[in-house]
C-alpha positions in Angstrom: 16.7 3.7 -46.4 13.2 3.9 -44.7 12.9 5.8 -41.5 10.7 4.4 -38.8 9.5 6.4 -35.8 8.5 4.7 -32.5 6.7 6.8 -29.9 6.8 5.6 -26.3 5.6 7.3 -23.1 8.8 8.1 -21.2 12.3 9.3 -22.2 13.9 6.5 -20.1 12.1 3.9 -22.2 13.0 5.6 -25.4 16.7 5.6 -24.5 16.6 1.9 -23.7 14.8 0.9 -26.9 17.1 3.1 -29.0 20.0 0.8 -28.1 18.2 -2.2 -29.4 17.4 -1.0 -32.9 19.4 0.2 -35.9 19.9 3.6 -37.5 16.7 3.3 -39.5 14.6 3.6 -36.3 14.1 6.8 -34.2 12.5 6.6 -30.8 10.9 9.5 -29.0 8.6 10.0 -26.0 5.1 11.5 -25.7 5.6 12.2 -22.0 2.2 10.7 -21.2 -1.1 12.2 -22.3 -1.2 15.0 -24.8 -5.0 15.5 -25.0 -7.5 15.6 -22.2 -10.9 17.1 -21.1 -10.6 20.8 -20.5 -10.2 21.9 -16.8 -12.4 25.0 -17.1 -15.6 23.2 -18.2 -17.3 19.9 -17.9 -16.0 18.8 -21.3 -18.7 16.2 -21.8 -21.9 16.8 -23.9 -24.4 14.9 -21.7 -27.2 15.8 -24.2 -25.6 14.3 -27.2 -24.4 10.8 -26.3 -21.9 11.9 -23.7 -19.5 13.1 -26.4 -16.2 14.1 -24.8 -14.6 17.4 -26.0 -10.8 16.8 -25.9 -8.2 19.6 -26.2 -4.5 19.6 -26.3 -3.0 19.9 -22.8 -1.7 23.3 -22.0 2.1 23.4 -22.0 2.5 20.5 -24.4 2.5 22.6 -27.6 6.2 22.5 -28.2 6.2 18.7 -27.7 3.3 18.2 -30.1 5.0 20.3 -32.8 8.2 18.3 -32.3 6.3 15.0 -32.6 4.4 16.2 -35.7 7.7 17.2 -37.3 9.3 13.8 -36.5 6.2 11.9 -37.8 6.2 13.9 -41.1 9.8 12.8 -41.8 9.1 9.1 -41.0 7.9 6.5 -43.5 6.1 4.6 -40.8 5.0 5.6 -37.2 4.6 3.0 -34.5 2.8 3.8 -31.3 4.4 1.8 -28.4 2.6 3.2 -25.3 2.0 1.0 -22.3 0.1 -2.2 -22.8 -3.0 -1.3 -20.9 -6.2 0.8 -21.4 -4.4 4.1 -20.4 -1.7 3.3 -22.9 -4.2 2.4 -25.6 -6.0 5.7 -25.1 -2.7 7.6 -25.3 -2.0 5.9 -28.7 -5.5 6.8 -29.9 -4.9 10.5 -29.0 -1.5 10.4 -30.6 -3.0 9.0 -33.8 -5.5 11.9 -33.8 -2.8 14.5 -33.2 -0.5 13.1 -35.8 -3.2 12.5 -38.4 -2.6 8.7 -38.4 -5.3 6.3 -39.6 -6.2 4.3 -36.5 -7.4 1.4 -38.7 -3.8 1.0 -40.0 -1.5 -1.4 -38.1 0.4 1.3 -36.3 0.2 0.0 -32.7 2.9 -2.3 -31.2 2.8 -3.9 -27.8 5.4 -5.5 -25.6 5.3 -6.5 -21.9 9.0 -6.4 -21.3 11.6 -4.0 -22.6 14.2 -6.4 -24.0 15.8 -6.5 -27.4 13.9 -9.7 -28.4 10.5 -8.5 -27.1 10.7 -5.1 -29.0 11.9 -6.7 -32.2 9.2 -9.3 -32.1 6.5 -6.6 -31.4 7.7 -4.7 -34.5 7.0 -7.8 -36.6 3.4 -7.9 -35.5 1.9 -4.4 -35.4 -1.9 -4.2 -35.0 -4.6 -1.6 -35.2 -5.6 0.5 -32.2 -8.1 -1.4 -30.0 -11.1 1.0 -29.9 -12.8 -1.2 -27.2 -9.9 -0.6 -24.8 -10.0 3.1 -25.6 -13.7 3.2 -24.9 -13.2 1.5 -21.6 -10.7 4.1 -20.6 -12.9 6.9 -21.9 -15.9 5.6 -19.9 -13.9 5.7 -16.7 -12.6 9.2 -17.5 -16.0 10.5 -18.3 -17.7 9.1 -15.3 -15.0 10.4 -13.0 -15.3 13.8 -14.7 -19.1 13.8 -14.2 -18.8 12.8 -10.6 -16.0 15.3 -9.8 -17.5 18.3 -11.7 -21.0 17.7 -10.5 -20.4 16.7 -6.9 -17.5 19.2 -6.1 -19.7 22.3 -6.4 -22.2 20.6 -4.0 -19.4 20.2 -1.5 -18.4 23.8 -1.9 -22.0 24.9 -1.1 -22.6 22.5 1.7 -19.3 21.8 3.4 -16.4 24.1 2.4 -14.9 25.7 -0.7 -12.1 24.1 -2.5 -13.1 20.5 -1.8 -13.3 17.8 -4.5 -15.1 14.5 -4.8 -14.2 11.3 -6.5 -16.3 8.2 -7.1 -13.8 5.5 -6.0 -11.8 7.8 -3.7 -14.9 8.5 -1.6 -15.4 4.7 -1.2 -11.8 4.3 0.0 -12.2 7.1 2.5 -15.4 5.5 3.8 -13.7 2.1 4.2 -11.0 3.8 6.4 -13.5 5.9 8.3 -15.6 2.8 9.1 -12.5 0.9 10.4 -11.6 4.0 12.6 -15.1 4.0 14.0 -15.0 0.2 14.8 -11.7 0.8 16.6 -13.0 3.7 18.6 -16.1 1.7 19.6 -14.2 -1.5 20.4 -14.5 -2.8 24.0 -11.7 -5.2 24.9 -12.6 -8.5 26.7 -10.3 -10.2 29.2 -9.4 -13.8 28.8 -6.7 -16.2 30.2 -4.7 -19.1 28.9 -3.2 -21.9 31.0 -0.3 -24.1 30.0 1.6 -26.9 31.6 5.1 -28.3 31.1 5.1 -32.1 30.8 7.5 -35.0 30.1 7.3 -38.8 29.6 9.7 -39.5 32.4 12.4 -37.8 34.4 15.0 -38.1 31.6 12.7 -37.3 28.7 12.5 -33.9 27.0 10.1 -31.3 28.4 7.3 -30.0 26.1 4.4 -27.5 26.6 0.7 -28.2 26.3 -2.2 -25.7 26.6 -5.5 -26.3 28.3 -8.3 -26.4 25.7 -11.4 -28.0 27.2 -13.1 -28.8 30.5 -15.7 -31.6 30.6 -15.7 -31.7 26.8 -16.5 -28.0 26.2 -14.2 -25.2 25.3 -12.6 -23.7 28.3 -13.2 -19.9 28.6 -11.5 -18.0 31.5 -12.4 -14.3 32.0 -10.7 -13.5 35.3 -7.7 -14.3 37.5 -9.8 -16.2 40.1 -11.0 -18.7 37.4 -7.5 -19.1 36.1 -6.1 -19.8 39.7 -8.8 -22.4 40.2 -7.8 -24.2 37.0 -4.1 -24.0 38.0 -4.9 -25.6 41.3 -6.8 -28.5 39.6 -4.0 -29.1 37.2 -1.4 -29.4 39.9 -3.4 -32.3 41.4 -4.3 -34.0 38.2 -2.8 -37.2 36.6 -1.8 -36.8 32.9 -2.2 -39.3 30.2 -1.9 -39.2 26.4 -5.3 -39.9 24.9 -4.4 -39.4 21.2 -1.2 -38.9 19.2 -0.8 -38.0 15.6 2.2 -37.4 13.4 2.0 -36.3 9.8 4.0 -34.6 7.1 2.8 -31.2 6.1 4.0 -29.2 3.0 3.9 -25.5 2.5 3.7 -24.4 -1.1 5.4 -21.3 -2.5 3.4 -18.2 -3.0 2.5 -17.2 -6.5 4.5 -14.6 -8.5 3.7 -11.0 -7.8 0.7 -9.1 -9.1 0.6 -5.3 -8.7 -1.4 -5.7 -5.5 0.8 -8.3 -3.9 4.0 -6.5 -4.9 2.7 -3.3 -3.2 1.7 -5.3 -0.1 5.0 -7.1 0.2 7.1 -4.0 -0.5 5.2 -2.3 2.3 5.7 -5.2 4.8 9.4 -6.0 4.0 10.8 -2.7 2.6 8.6 -0.1 4.3 7.8 1.3 0.8 4.6 3.3 0.1 2.5 2.2 -2.8 3.7 5.3 -4.7 7.3 4.5 -4.0 6.9 0.9 -5.0 5.3 1.8 -8.4 7.9 4.5 -9.1 10.9 2.1 -8.5 9.1 -0.7 -10.4 8.6 1.7 -13.4 12.3 2.4 -13.4 13.2 -1.3 -13.4 10.6 -1.9 -16.2 11.8 1.0 -18.4 15.4 -0.1 -18.3 18.7 0.5 -16.6 22.3 0.5 -17.9 23.8 -2.9 -17.3 27.5 -2.6 -18.2 27.7 -1.8 -21.9 24.1 -2.6 -22.6 20.7 -1.5 -21.4 17.5 -3.5 -20.7 14.3 -3.5 -18.7 14.9 -5.8 -15.7 11.2 -6.7 -15.0 8.1 -7.3 -17.0 5.1 -4.8 -17.0 4.2 -4.0 -13.4 0.5 -3.2 -13.7 -1.1 -6.7 -13.8 -3.6 -8.8 -11.8 -2.4 -12.1 -13.2 -0.3 -14.8 -11.6 0.3 -16.5 -15.0 3.8 -17.0 -16.3 4.8 -17.5 -20.0 5.8 -21.1 -20.7 9.3 -19.9 -21.9 9.8 -18.0 -18.6 8.7 -21.0 -16.5 11.1 -23.3 -18.3 14.0 -20.9 -17.8 13.2 -20.4 -14.1 13.0 -24.2 -13.5 16.3 -24.7 -15.3 18.0 -22.0 -13.2 16.5 -23.4 -10.0 18.0 -26.8 -10.8 21.4 -25.2 -11.7 21.6 -23.2 -8.5 20.1 -25.5 -5.9 19.9 -29.0 -7.4 17.1 -31.2 -8.9 15.5 -31.8 -5.5 14.4 -28.1 -5.4 12.7 -28.3 -8.8 9.2 -30.0 -8.8 8.5 -32.6 -11.5 5.8 -30.4 -13.1 5.7 -26.6 -13.2 3.8 -25.0 -10.3 0.6 -23.2 -11.5 -1.5 -20.7 -9.6 -5.1 -19.6 -10.0 -6.1 -15.9 -10.5 -8.7 -13.9 -8.6 -12.3 -14.2 -9.9 -12.3 -10.7 -11.2 -8.8 -10.7 -12.7 -8.4 -9.5 -16.3 -5.4 -11.7 -16.9 -4.2 -9.3 -19.7 -0.5 -9.6 -18.8 1.9 -12.0 -17.2 2.7 -11.7 -13.5 5.6 -9.4 -12.5 8.9 -11.3 -13.0 12.5 -10.6 -14.0 12.9 -10.5 -17.8 15.8 -12.9 -17.2 16.4 -14.8 -14.0 20.0 -15.2 -15.0 20.4 -11.6 -14.0 20.7 -12.3 -10.2 20.3 -9.5 -7.7 23.9 -9.8 -6.6 25.1 -9.3 -10.2 22.7 -6.4 -10.8 23.5 -4.6 -7.5 26.4 -2.6 -8.8 24.2 -1.0 -11.5 21.2 -0.3 -9.3 20.3 2.3 -6.7 19.5 0.9 -3.2 15.8 1.1 -3.7 16.0 -0.5 -7.2 18.1 -3.3 -5.8 15.8 -4.1 -2.9 12.7 -4.2 -5.1 14.4 -6.2 -7.8 15.6 -8.7 -5.2 12.1 -9.0 -3.8 10.7 -9.8 -7.3 13.6 -12.1 -8.3 13.3 -14.1 -5.0 9.5 -14.4 -5.3 9.7 -15.5 -9.0 12.3 -18.1 -8.4 10.5 -19.5 -5.3 7.2 -19.9 -7.1 8.8 -22.7 -9.2 10.5 -24.5 -6.3 9.4 -27.5 -4.3 7.3 -27.0 -1.2 8.9 -26.7 2.3 8.3 -29.9 4.3 7.4 -30.1 8.0 6.8 -32.9 10.4 3.9 -32.1 12.6 3.1 -33.8 15.9 -0.1 -33.4 17.8 -0.8 -34.8 21.3 -4.2 -34.7 23.0 -3.7 -35.1 26.8 -6.2 -35.9 29.5 -5.9 -34.4 33.0 -9.0 -35.2 35.0 -11.8 -33.1 33.6 -9.4 -31.1 31.5 -8.1 -31.7 27.9 -4.7 -30.2 26.9 -3.2 -30.1 23.5 0.5 -30.0 22.4 1.4 -29.2 18.8 4.9 -29.3 17.4 6.2 -28.6 13.9 9.7 -29.1 12.7 11.1 -28.3 9.2 12.5 -31.4 7.5 13.2 -29.8 4.0 13.4 -26.0 3.3 12.3 -26.2 -0.3 11.3 -22.7 -1.6 12.3 -21.3 1.8 15.9 -21.7 0.7 15.4 -18.2 -0.7 13.7 -16.8 2.5 15.7 -14.2 4.5 16.7 -14.8 8.1 13.9 -12.7 9.6 11.3 -14.8 7.7 13.0 -18.0 8.8 13.2 -16.9 12.4 9.5 -16.0 12.3 8.9 -19.7 11.5 7.9 -21.0 15.0 9.4 -24.5 15.0 8.4 -26.3 18.2 9.6 -29.8 19.0 7.0 -32.1 20.6 8.0 -35.7 21.1 5.8 -38.4 19.6 4.4 -40.3 22.6 2.1 -43.3 22.1 -1.6 -43.1 23.1 -2.2 -44.4 26.6 1.2 -43.3 27.9 1.2 -41.6 31.4 3.0 -38.3 31.6 4.8 -36.5 34.5 3.9 -33.0 35.3 7.0 -30.8 35.4 5.3 -27.5 36.1 2.0 -25.6 35.7 2.8 -22.2 34.2 1.2 -19.1 35.7 -1.9 -18.1 33.8 -1.4 -15.5 31.1 -3.8 -12.6 30.9 -4.9 -11.4 27.5 -7.3 -8.9 26.1 -9.1 -9.1 22.7 -7.7 -6.6 20.3 -9.5 -4.2 18.1 -9.2 -4.5 14.3 -6.0 -2.9 13.1 -6.0 0.5 11.4 -5.7 0.3 7.6 -2.3 0.7 6.1 -1.6 1.3 2.5 -0.9 -2.5 2.1 -4.1 -3.6 3.8 -6.1 -1.0 2.0 -4.8 -2.3 -1.4 -5.7 -5.8 -0.3 -9.2 -4.7 0.7 -9.8 -2.9 -2.6 -8.6 -5.9 -4.5 -10.9 -8.2 -2.5 -13.9 -6.0 -3.1 -13.1 -5.4 -6.7 -12.6 -1.7 -6.3 -10.2 -0.2 -8.8 -7.7 -2.0 -10.9 -3.9 -2.5 -10.6 -3.1 0.8 -12.3 -5.5 2.8 -9.9 -4.6 1.5 -6.4 -1.6 3.8 -5.9 -3.3 7.0 -7.3 -6.4 6.4 -5.2 -4.3 6.2 -2.0 -2.2 9.2 -3.0 -5.3 11.3 -3.9 -7.2 10.8 -0.6 -4.1 11.9 1.3 -3.4 14.9 -0.9 -7.0 16.1 -0.5 -6.7 15.9 3.3 -9.4 13.2 3.7 -6.9 10.7 5.1 -3.8 11.3 7.2 -0.9 8.9 7.5 0.6 8.3 10.9 3.5 5.9 10.7 2.1 3.2 8.5 -1.5 3.8 9.7 -4.1 5.5 7.5 -6.8 7.4 9.5 -9.7 9.4 8.1 -9.5 13.1 9.1 -12.6 14.9 10.5 -13.0 16.5 7.1 -12.7 13.1 5.4 -15.4 11.5 7.6 -17.7 14.5 7.0 -17.4 14.3 3.2 -17.5 10.5 3.1 -20.7 10.4 5.3 -22.4 13.1 3.2 -21.6 11.4 -0.1 -22.4 7.9 0.9 -25.4 9.1 2.8 -27.0 10.9 -0.2 -25.3 9.0 -3.1 -25.3 5.6 -1.5 -26.6 3.9 -4.6 -23.6 5.0 -6.6 -20.8 5.7 -4.1 -20.5 2.3 -2.4 -18.4 -0.9 -2.6 -20.9 -3.0 -4.6 -21.5 -0.3 -7.2 -17.8 0.5 -7.6 -17.0 -3.2 -8.1 -19.9 -3.5 -10.6 -18.6 -0.5 -12.5 -15.1 -2.1 -12.8 -16.7 -5.2 -14.3 -18.7 -3.1 -16.8 -15.4 -1.4 -17.9 -13.9 -4.8 -18.3 -16.9 -5.8 -20.4 -16.5 -2.7 -22.7 -12.8 -3.6 -23.2 -13.8 -7.1 -24.1 -16.4 -5.9 -26.7 -19.2 -7.2 -24.5 -20.9 -3.9 -23.5 -21.7 -0.5 -25.1 -20.0 2.6 -23.8 -22.9 5.0 -24.3 -25.4 2.7 -22.7 -23.3 2.3 -19.5 -22.8 6.1 -19.4 -26.5 6.7 -19.8 -27.4 4.1 -17.1 -25.1 5.8 -14.7 -25.9 9.4 -15.4 -29.7 9.2 -15.1 -29.9 8.0 -11.5 -26.9 10.1 -10.6 -28.6 13.3 -11.8 -31.7 12.5 -9.8 -29.7 11.9 -6.6 -27.8 15.2 -7.3 -31.0 17.2 -7.5 -32.5 15.5 -4.4 -29.3 16.1 -2.3 -29.2 19.8 -3.2 -32.7 20.1 -1.8 -32.2 18.0 1.3 -28.7 19.1 2.6 -28.9 22.4 4.5 -27.6 25.3 2.3 -26.2 27.4 5.1 -22.9 26.2 6.5 -22.7 26.0 10.3 -21.6 29.3 12.0 -17.9 29.7 12.7 -16.9 28.7 16.2 -15.0 31.4 18.2 -11.8 30.2 19.7 -11.9 32.7 22.5 -8.7 34.5 21.4 -8.0 37.7 19.7 -5.9 38.2 16.6 -2.4 39.6 17.4 -2.3 41.5 14.1 -5.7 43.2 13.8 -7.4 42.6 17.1 -10.4 40.7 15.6 -11.8 37.4 17.0 -10.0 34.2 16.1 -12.3 31.5 14.8 -11.8 27.7 14.4 -11.5 26.5 10.9 -10.7 23.1 9.4 -7.8 22.3 7.2 -6.0 19.3 5.7 -4.7 18.0 9.1 -7.6 19.1 11.3 -8.7 22.2 13.0 -6.7 25.5 13.4 -7.3 29.1 14.4 -7.7 31.8 11.8 -8.6 35.5 11.9 -12.2 36.3 11.3 -11.0 39.3 9.3 -9.9 37.1 6.4 -9.2 37.9 3.6 -8.0 41.2 4.8 -6.0 39.5 7.6 -4.3 36.1 6.9 -3.2 35.4 10.5 -3.4 31.7 11.5 -2.0 29.6 14.3 -2.4 26.1 15.7 -5.5 25.2 17.8 -4.0 23.8 21.0 -5.8 20.6 22.0 -5.1 20.2 25.7 -4.9 16.5 26.9 -5.3 17.3 30.6 -1.8 16.4 31.6 0.8 18.8 33.2 4.1 19.4 31.4 7.0 17.4 33.0 9.2 20.5 32.7 7.2 23.5 33.8 3.8 22.3 35.0 1.8 24.0 32.2 -0.7 21.9 30.2 0.5 19.5 27.5 -1.1 20.0 24.1 -1.5 17.7 21.1 -0.1 19.1 17.8 0.7 17.9 14.3 3.7 18.3 12.1 3.3 19.5 8.5 3.1 15.9 7.4 0.2 15.2 9.8 2.1 13.2 12.4 0.9 13.8 16.1 3.4 15.0 18.7 3.1 16.6 22.1 4.4 20.0 23.4 3.9 22.4 26.2 1.3 25.2 25.9 4.0 27.6 27.2 6.1 27.2 24.0 8.5 29.0 23.3 9.3 29.7 26.9 9.1 25.9 27.6 10.5 23.7 24.9 9.2 20.4 26.1 8.4 18.2 23.1 7.7 14.4 22.7 6.5 11.9 20.2 5.2 9.9 23.2 2.1 10.9 25.0 2.7 12.2 28.6 0.5 10.7 31.3 -0.3 11.5 35.0 1.2 8.2 36.2 4.5 8.3 38.2 7.6 6.4 37.2 8.1 3.4 39.6 11.8 4.1 39.6 12.2 7.9 40.2 8.6 9.1 40.6 8.6 11.5 37.6 5.9 11.4 34.9 5.6 8.4 32.6 5.3 8.7 28.8 3.0 6.3 26.8 4.5 4.9 23.6 2.5 2.8 21.1 4.6 0.3 19.3 4.2 -0.7 15.6 2.5 -3.9 16.7 -0.2 -2.0 18.7 1.3 -2.7 22.1 1.5 0.1 24.6 4.7 0.6 26.7 5.5 3.2 29.4 8.8 5.0 29.9 10.1 7.7 32.2 10.1 11.3 30.9 13.5 11.9 32.5 16.2 10.8 30.0 18.6 10.2 32.9 16.3 7.6 34.6 17.1 3.9 34.0 13.4 3.5 33.0 13.8 6.1 30.2 12.7 5.3 26.7 15.3 3.9 24.3 16.3 6.3 21.6 14.5 5.9 18.3 16.7 4.5 15.5 18.0 6.9 12.9 17.4 10.1 14.8 20.5 12.2 15.3 19.3 15.7 15.1 17.7 17.3 18.2 14.0 17.4 17.9 12.3 20.7 19.0 8.8 22.1 18.8 10.0 24.6 16.2 11.6 21.9 14.0 8.4 19.8 14.1 6.2 22.7 13.2 8.6 23.5 10.3 8.2 19.9 9.2 11.6 18.7 10.3 12.8 16.0 12.7 11.1 13.0 11.1 12.4 9.8 9.8 11.8 8.8 6.2 9.9 5.9 7.6 7.4 8.1 9.5 7.0 11.2 7.3 8.6 13.4 4.8 11.5 15.6 6.0 11.6 19.2 4.8 15.2 19.5 3.6 17.1 22.7 3.4 18.6 23.7 0.0 22.0 22.8 1.3 20.9 19.4 2.5 19.2 18.7 -0.9 22.4 19.7 -2.7 24.6 17.4 -0.4 22.2 14.5 -0.9 22.3 15.0 -4.7 26.1 15.1 -4.7 26.3 11.9 -2.5 23.9 10.1 -4.8 25.9 11.0 -7.9 29.1 9.9 -6.2 27.4 6.6 -5.3 26.4 6.0 -8.9 29.9 6.7 -10.2 31.3 4.3 -7.6 28.8 1.5 -8.7 29.7 2.1 -12.4 33.4 1.9 -11.7 32.9 -1.4 -9.8 30.8 -2.7 -12.7 33.6 -1.9 -15.2 36.1 -3.7 -13.0 
């Protein structure tokens, strides 16, 4: 009997596929890349056609020997790495290591890990697509050239140990520019006026807002103007000047791409991009479903909203079966892709919509279930009929003023049948009666004017940054999450709650790189480079020409920057304190999460301590000055300068304002929606802040500096060994319980 070897990337995937195939197939995993450019040298011969010099990755020797032994025993080797450029490159490297002929049909590709998909792929092996390999090599070589040429420049000009990246630097610049716009934003005051009206004393009351005066848009910028309008409205006669009623439909959103999945998981599940992709990978590679095993979703790195015809048919059939024919449109819903989409794979969807979230829940972890339900709901909804609304609009005259009342009521839920309660509650349904034009109205009440202020642009979150990168054509589905992870790991961006903010170091590096390498490290060039990589993969561009066109200008900019940027780093700033260990001056240095104090006697003395940033507010407990500090995860908190004598600590910023109830200091709290609220610093006061959800352990300055005391939603918690062990035991118990329930 012939023995066939299938090589995939991960052990989980190999276990799933093994259950689909007979004894004449062996499945093993390469554990990702086995060859790469060397870390110790550039690894690219720029003088000879940018030839890369690959070596086997250190620590993979035993695995390589094992794969060679397995391949030697097999009659046929199939390379089944992921169906993207990275996966194609891994197959190409595997072919080189195992001595396979890349022109032989040894490559198989499937976009879902199901029995049918794998068996069908084995019937149609193909040769390795060298164009896709070259596209991946081009990205790798350019990133290596940028990193290994720019990083030494940063070491000389800014600080040792820094690293630079082509796309990452653009992402940091995007965040830094938004932070600057927020800092420079000047709010403007404006007022809105509304009135409650009715047709007669027995008719329902509705609300209309003042829109115009004498035919021009009404703009109110102070309370006096608002009071004048209120006075006019109280004396005015009201009459309907125009009335419209129409039916409005709201189509379902398209199925998920990588970008939209990451955004929706952030909004609804509070998942980071990294967490989303990790859980999606688990669902794709396969889970045990009773006695069988299968991948529950299709490949999760895609920019396409396209669904296979067979999948569309099965979804429509299931919609009709579950909800009735009125929920299934006559023709399948179709969605257009973005202009720069590669459309190489289907949208992200369940491999079988018959596997409902409720049926799969016993076999999944909580995270897996939540993400699977999100994908299942979106996929089903995309092939359902639109939600229908009846919209009523009244234009009302009141002397010189024009008011408008707009109402919208859902008449058929359509795809919103699958929406959760929060989403439905967010649907602002306002009933406005349809009143014929020319009808006189009765004023019930003029509402007091509402004061508003224009708001600054919001800080970027991981979700909004992914959306921005996709809109600008920066990166591709497989790179969004690594880019965001890298800029945080390097200390160029700090995450506070959901907000991403450029650190002082990040601003400095981004300004230097975009200032001196603006022709290469910018949004348009990054987008153009992605298009060129797509062209290489599509056999429409030459790898060496694109590398040559990039490297020539880059080398010139590098030489110019080395001359222009001052060589000597700025002198170290004294903090005014002495080192407790050796008596030398303490100096201010900059680290991942900002500035700190370090001994000037380094490396002989390694003493460091926080740089206390005073905010000019007295401590509510002892009267000392309150200082701003950061946890090990970069989150800001406030503590007394007299710690450990005084243990005052707060997530909320202390102010000098007195509490209107008891007279003690108020704390300023910024809500997730950007609004600012004030609470008393005395926990016994009736105006005290409500306790934050999920926090049971007492938070102290010491625990925060150790990295403890934070929710999973706001930062990582440093767990003790005992806590980790308890968590692991609890998880294992939960899995056993779910398996037992599944068997029943």
